[in-house]
Amino acid sequence: MILQNLGVAITGSGSALPANCLDNETLSKLVDTSDEWIASRTGIRQRRLANSSQSVSEIASIAAKDAIAMAGISPLDIDLIILATSTADDLFGSACQIQTQIGATNAVAFDLTAACSGFVFGLVTAAQFIRTGVYQNVVLIGGDILSRWVDWQDRSTCVLFGDGAGAVVIQATESDRLLGFEIRSDGTQNNCLNLSYSPESQPLTPGIEVGKGNFKPITMNGKEVYRFAVQRVPEVIDKALFRANITTEQVDWLILHQANQRILDAVAQRLNIPSHKVISNLASYGNTSAASIPIALDEAVRNGQIKTGDTIVASGFGAGLTWGAAIFKWGI
Ligand code: COA
């Protein structure tokens, strides 16, 4: 059998943000902070927050539908749905709910957890299924509702995060548009950023006690995470560029995980990528975890910044610790 169309292309994008908007001024009435502190240390001005009845699968489905429409295919054409999330509505996974909500009855669906690197890890995972000839049409969604898991009294973390979802359609093509990638992890630094199970004992019999389901709010060593990001992200991008056999001068757009404007600036500076090529929307949305790269990508495609054939470097980093970069040309 001769396998054809083993190239990978991203052919559609979509995004969805909850309507509720919390700006720094209002947030500073809840915790001891200020617009000046948040904006100067992070670049964030406001964030969108899901209400208690909104679900990750709901916003992810809206983003996925828009991506499928842009790609010009039917939900019935979708072979695989990957939901990159750390905040599934259900610990057993939320991707199957998306499958139902978008009517992708022929698809297999599963969740993937790699925190804020989830979109890049998902893109690489999707590419493996396409390059082996198994699937032709994949929907990858990065979606998170971190507001549920933030301690809203902890000013060192609550100012950073927001909610949202972004999606892409990844298709098999003759000419490969995914030029290179590199993904990494380092569990020795796992304690820098956690949303971890909170052990609580539940005695069953005199000899056996088990845990009771509960999670602690997000804890973070901000300085360590900052140091990790500005060192590791340029390294992993360099590696992916090497694999793609292109130089930074050939890069049209840098889309980093939207964690902190100072991280975006430092990484761009280390790579010698001018600021007009750096896509940033974190002033409006804060850190939306796995959603941040596909939301930024979708906005830049829809507002005409990113055009077919443009070379994009996408790089995610976060809890795990995990980090990674993918180099691709937009569209077919
Ligand atoms: N408002 C006002 N003051 C605050 C504050 C807030 N929201 N949060 C912390 N502070 C205070 C601290 O208590 C500290 O006060 P002190 O000097 O009296 O002790 C001071 O501001 C400086 O805190 P520090 O933590 O040193 O600030 P920083 O310059 O390192 O910035 C982060 C903090 C969190 C913005 C920064 O470390 C960061 O962005 N790290 C990366 C985090 C990240 O991206 N996480 C997600 C990765 S996916």
mmCIF file of C-alpha atoms in Angstrom, residues 2 10 18 30 34 74-75 99 143 152 178 212 215 222:
data_model
loop_
_atom_site.group_PDB
_atom_site.id
_atom_site.type_symbol
_atom_site.label_atom_id
_atom_site.label_comp_id
_atom_site.label_asym_id
_atom_site.label_seq_id
_atom_site.Cartn_x
_atom_site.Cartn_y
_atom_site.Cartn_z
ATOM 1 C CA ILE A 2 1.306 3.455 -0.892
ATOM 2 C CA ILE A 10 -3.667 23.658 10.047
ATOM 3 C CA PRO A 18 -16.965 33.856 28.316
ATOM 4 C CA LEU A 30 -11.310 41.951 46.060
ATOM 5 C CA SER A 34 -3.742 47.552 41.801
ATOM 6 C CA SER A 74 -18.340 18.773 7.945
ATOM 7 C CA PRO A 75 -18.309 17.566 11.581
ATOM 8 C CA GLN A 99 -17.941 15.122 20.194
ATOM 9 C CA GLY A 143 -9.790 24.965 26.696
ATOM 10 C CA TRP A 152 -9.494 34.400 44.813
ATOM 11 C CA LEU A 178 4.360 21.377 10.125
ATOM 12 C CA LYS A 212 -11.806 11.715 49.403
ATOM 13 C CA PHE A 215 -8.287 19.654 44.972
ATOM 14 C CA GLY A 222 6.196 32.769 40.365
#
